[in-house]
Coordinates of C-alpha atoms in Angstrom, one line a residue:
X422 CA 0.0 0.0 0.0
X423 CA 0.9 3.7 -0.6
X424 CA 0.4 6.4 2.0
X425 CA 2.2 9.0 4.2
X426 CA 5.7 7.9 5.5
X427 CA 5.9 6.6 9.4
X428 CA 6.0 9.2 11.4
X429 CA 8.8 10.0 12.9
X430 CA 8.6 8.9 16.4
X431 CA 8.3 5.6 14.7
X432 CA 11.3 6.2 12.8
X433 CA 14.1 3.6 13.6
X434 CA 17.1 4.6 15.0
X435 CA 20.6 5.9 13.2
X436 CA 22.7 2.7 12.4
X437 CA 25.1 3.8 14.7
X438 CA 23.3 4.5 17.6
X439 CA 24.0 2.3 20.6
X440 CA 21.5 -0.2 21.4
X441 CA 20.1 0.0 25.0
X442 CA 22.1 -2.8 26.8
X443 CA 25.2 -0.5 26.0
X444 CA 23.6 2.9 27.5
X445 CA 24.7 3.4 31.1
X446 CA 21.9 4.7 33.4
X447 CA 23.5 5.2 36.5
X448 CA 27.0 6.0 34.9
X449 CA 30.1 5.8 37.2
X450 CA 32.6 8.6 38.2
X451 CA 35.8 6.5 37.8
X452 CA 37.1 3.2 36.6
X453 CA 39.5 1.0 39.5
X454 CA 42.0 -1.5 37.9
X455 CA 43.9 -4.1 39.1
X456 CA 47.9 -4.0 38.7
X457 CA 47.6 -6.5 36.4
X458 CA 45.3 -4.9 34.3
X459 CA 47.2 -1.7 34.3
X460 CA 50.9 -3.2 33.6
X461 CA 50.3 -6.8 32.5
X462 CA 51.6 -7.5 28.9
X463 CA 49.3 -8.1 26.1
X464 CA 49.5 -9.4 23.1
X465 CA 46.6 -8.4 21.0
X466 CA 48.8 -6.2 18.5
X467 CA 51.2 -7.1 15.7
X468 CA 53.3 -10.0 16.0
X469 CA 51.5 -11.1 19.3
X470 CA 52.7 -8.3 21.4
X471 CA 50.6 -5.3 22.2
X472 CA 50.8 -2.0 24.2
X473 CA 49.7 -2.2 28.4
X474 CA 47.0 -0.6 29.6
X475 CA 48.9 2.0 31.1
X476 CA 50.7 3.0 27.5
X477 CA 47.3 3.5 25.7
X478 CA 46.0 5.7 29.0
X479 CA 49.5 7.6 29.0
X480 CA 48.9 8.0 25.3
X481 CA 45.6 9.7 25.6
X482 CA 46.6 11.7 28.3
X483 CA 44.5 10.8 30.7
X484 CA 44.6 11.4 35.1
X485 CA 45.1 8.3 36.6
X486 CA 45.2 8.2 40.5
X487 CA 47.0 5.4 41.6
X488 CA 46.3 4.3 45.3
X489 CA 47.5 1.6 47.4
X490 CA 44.4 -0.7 46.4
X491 CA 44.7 0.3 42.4
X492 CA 44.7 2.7 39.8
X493 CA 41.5 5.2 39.0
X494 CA 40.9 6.6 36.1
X495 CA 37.9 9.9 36.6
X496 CA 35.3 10.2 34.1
X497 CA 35.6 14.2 35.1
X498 CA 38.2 14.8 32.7
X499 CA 38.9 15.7 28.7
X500 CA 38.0 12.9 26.8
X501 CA 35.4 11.4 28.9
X502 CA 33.4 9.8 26.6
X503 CA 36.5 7.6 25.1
X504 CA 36.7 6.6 28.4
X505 CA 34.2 3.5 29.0
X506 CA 34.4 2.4 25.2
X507 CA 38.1 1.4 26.4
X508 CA 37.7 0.5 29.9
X509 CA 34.3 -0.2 30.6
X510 CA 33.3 -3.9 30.2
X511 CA 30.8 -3.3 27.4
X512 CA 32.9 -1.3 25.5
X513 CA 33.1 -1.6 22.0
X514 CA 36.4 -1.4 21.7
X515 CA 37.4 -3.0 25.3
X516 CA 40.6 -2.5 26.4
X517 CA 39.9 -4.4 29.8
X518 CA 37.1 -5.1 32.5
X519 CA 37.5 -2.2 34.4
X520 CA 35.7 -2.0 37.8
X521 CA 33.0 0.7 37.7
X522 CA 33.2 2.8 40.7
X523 CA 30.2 4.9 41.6
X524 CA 30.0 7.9 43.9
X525 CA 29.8 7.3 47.3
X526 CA 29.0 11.5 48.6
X527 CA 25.8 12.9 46.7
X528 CA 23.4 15.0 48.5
X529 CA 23.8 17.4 51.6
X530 CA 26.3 16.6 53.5
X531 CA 26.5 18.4 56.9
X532 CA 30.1 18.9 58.7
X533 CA 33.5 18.8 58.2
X534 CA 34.6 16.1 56.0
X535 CA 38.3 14.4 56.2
X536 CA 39.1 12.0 53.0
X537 CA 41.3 9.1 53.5
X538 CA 40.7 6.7 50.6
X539 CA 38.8 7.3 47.1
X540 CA 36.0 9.3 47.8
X541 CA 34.0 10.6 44.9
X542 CA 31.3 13.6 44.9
X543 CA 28.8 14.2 42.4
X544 CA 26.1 16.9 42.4
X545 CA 26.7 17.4 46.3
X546 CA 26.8 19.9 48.7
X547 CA 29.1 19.8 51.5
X548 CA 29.2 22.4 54.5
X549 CA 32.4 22.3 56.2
X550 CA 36.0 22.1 55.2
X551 CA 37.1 19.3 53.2
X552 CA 40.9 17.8 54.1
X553 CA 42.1 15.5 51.9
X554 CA 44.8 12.8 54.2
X555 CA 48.0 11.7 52.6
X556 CA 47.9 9.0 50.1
X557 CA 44.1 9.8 49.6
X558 CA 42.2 10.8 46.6
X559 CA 39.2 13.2 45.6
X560 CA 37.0 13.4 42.8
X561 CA 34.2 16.0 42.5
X562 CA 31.9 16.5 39.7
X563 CA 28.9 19.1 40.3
X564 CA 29.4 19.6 43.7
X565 CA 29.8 22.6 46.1
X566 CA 32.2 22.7 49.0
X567 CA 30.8 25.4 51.2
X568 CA 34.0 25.3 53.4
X569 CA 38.3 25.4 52.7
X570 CA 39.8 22.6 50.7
X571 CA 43.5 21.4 52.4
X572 CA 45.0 18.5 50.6
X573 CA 48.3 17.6 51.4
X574 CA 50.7 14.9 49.7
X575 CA 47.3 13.3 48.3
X576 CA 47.4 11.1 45.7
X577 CA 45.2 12.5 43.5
X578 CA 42.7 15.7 43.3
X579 CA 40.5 15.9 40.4
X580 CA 37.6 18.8 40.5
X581 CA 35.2 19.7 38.1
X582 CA 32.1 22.2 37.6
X583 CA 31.7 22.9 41.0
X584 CA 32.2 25.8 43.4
X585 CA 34.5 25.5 46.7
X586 CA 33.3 28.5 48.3
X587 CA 36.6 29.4 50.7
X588 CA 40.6 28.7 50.2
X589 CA 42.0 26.1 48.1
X590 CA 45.5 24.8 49.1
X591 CA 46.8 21.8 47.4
X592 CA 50.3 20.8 48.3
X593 CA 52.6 17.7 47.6
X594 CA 50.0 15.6 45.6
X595 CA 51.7 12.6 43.9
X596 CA 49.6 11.7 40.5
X597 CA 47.0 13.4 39.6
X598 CA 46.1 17.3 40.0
X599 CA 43.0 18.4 37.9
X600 CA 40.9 22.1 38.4
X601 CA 38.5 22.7 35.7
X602 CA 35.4 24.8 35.6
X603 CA 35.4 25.0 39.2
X604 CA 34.6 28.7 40.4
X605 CA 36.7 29.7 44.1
X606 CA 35.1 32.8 45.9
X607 CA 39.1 32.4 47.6
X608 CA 42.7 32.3 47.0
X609 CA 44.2 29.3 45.3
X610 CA 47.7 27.8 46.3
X611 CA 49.2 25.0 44.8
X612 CA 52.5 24.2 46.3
X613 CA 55.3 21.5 45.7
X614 CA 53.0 18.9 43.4
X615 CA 55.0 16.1 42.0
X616 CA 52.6 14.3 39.3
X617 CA 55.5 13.0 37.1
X618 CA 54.8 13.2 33.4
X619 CA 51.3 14.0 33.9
X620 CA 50.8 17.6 34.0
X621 CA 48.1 19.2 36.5
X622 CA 45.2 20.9 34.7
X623 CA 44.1 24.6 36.0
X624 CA 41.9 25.5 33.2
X625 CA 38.2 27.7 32.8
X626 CA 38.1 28.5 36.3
X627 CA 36.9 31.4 38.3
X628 CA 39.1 32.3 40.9
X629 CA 38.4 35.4 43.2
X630 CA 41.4 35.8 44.9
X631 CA 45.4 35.4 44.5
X632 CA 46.7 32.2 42.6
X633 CA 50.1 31.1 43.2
X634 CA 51.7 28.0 41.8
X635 CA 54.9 27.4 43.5
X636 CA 57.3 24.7 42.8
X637 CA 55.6 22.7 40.8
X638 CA 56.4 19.5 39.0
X639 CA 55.6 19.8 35.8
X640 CA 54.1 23.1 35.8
X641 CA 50.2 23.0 35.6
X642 CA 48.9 24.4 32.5
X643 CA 45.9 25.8 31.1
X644 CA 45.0 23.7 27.9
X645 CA 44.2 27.8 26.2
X646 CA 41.7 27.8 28.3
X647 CA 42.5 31.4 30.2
X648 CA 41.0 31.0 33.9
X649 CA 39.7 34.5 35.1
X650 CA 41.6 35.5 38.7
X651 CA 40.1 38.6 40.6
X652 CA 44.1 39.3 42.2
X653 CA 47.1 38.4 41.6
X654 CA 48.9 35.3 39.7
X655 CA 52.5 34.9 40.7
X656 CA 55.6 32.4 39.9
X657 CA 54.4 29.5 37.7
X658 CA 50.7 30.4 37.2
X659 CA 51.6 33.9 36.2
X660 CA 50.4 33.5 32.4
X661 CA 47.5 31.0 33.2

């Protein structure tokens, strides 16, 4: 029979659109692997040997935050979407089974909070300062921090579109060091962060007050991405 075409409600979908099983719901905030997923050799490419884990994440560029139970990749970072087609265990193009981690702080949270393992925020609010313990690690995506943030010699900070309405003082962090759209109604210090080849991110934020980056290792960098300071930017943040 001739007639109108379907409508297009009832239109199917493009070829390359993912079928359901593969949409994520409740999506996680990081991936955890194992050591051995991380370093272990592979031999999936030419000849029977292949790139780790770790090469294909250092080649993308990519914060990891390694721990003393792992290594954590954030989903709150350039390139997010790449992410779980590589790590997650329905990826298309599966690297390995990562280990979906979820975030354990959403909501209010009342009173001063001290971080001493992973701990992951999304669309939270917290009211009271928030230190971050040696050797910890924290991940915030959405979420306010009505209160200073103090992390020293953490192993990984890693914030994004949020708002930490006080000080920001992040010193001696050992992988990963990440600051992007977040807005800081105070002054930002980062001071003495050894992340290795990975260079921290300070990019698109909203600072009002003084940011100093001292003694830095590498120096963290804006991507081109000016952030806009209400005071003064000294010694290696002088140009971000």
């Amino acid at each position: 029979y001739g007639g109108a075409a379907p409508h297009p409600g009832y239109s199917p979908p493009p070829l390359d659109a993912p079928p359901a099983d593969l949409i994520l719901d409740n999506a996680p905030c990081a991936y955890k692997l194992t050591e051995e997923q991380y370093h272990g050799a592979r031999t999936d490419g030419p000849g029977g040997v292949g790139t780790t884990v770790a090469q294909r994440i250092a080649a993308h560029g990519w914060k990891v935050i390694t721990t003393s139970d792992g290594y954590y990749i954030p989903l709150n970072q350039p390139e997010r979407g790449l992410i779980p087609l590589l790590l997650d265990g329905k990826g298309v193009e599966k690297l390995t089974d990562g280990l979906r981690v979820y975030p354990t702080l959403t909501g209010r949270r009342n009173g001063p909070l001290v971080v001493t393992g992973f701990t992951c925020a999304d669309d939270a609010t917290i009211n009271g300062p928030v230190t971050v313990r040696p050797g910890a690690a924290l991940v915030t995506t959405g979420t306010t921090i009505n209160g200073p943030l103090t992390a020293t010699g953490a192993a990984g900070i890693v914030l994004a579109d949020g708002t930490i309405n006080g000080p920001a003082r992040i010193a001696n962090t050992t992988h990963a060091l990440s600051i992007i759209d977040v807005t800081v109604t105070g002054p930002v210090d980062l001071t003495r962060n050894t992340t290795g080849t990975d260079t921290p991110l300070l990019v698109g934020n909203t600072i009002r007050g003084p940011l100093s980056c001292t003694g830095n290792t590498p120096a963290p960098t804006n991507l081109g991405l000016a952030n806009t300071v209400n005071g003064p930017r000294t010694t290696q943040c002088a140009a971000l």
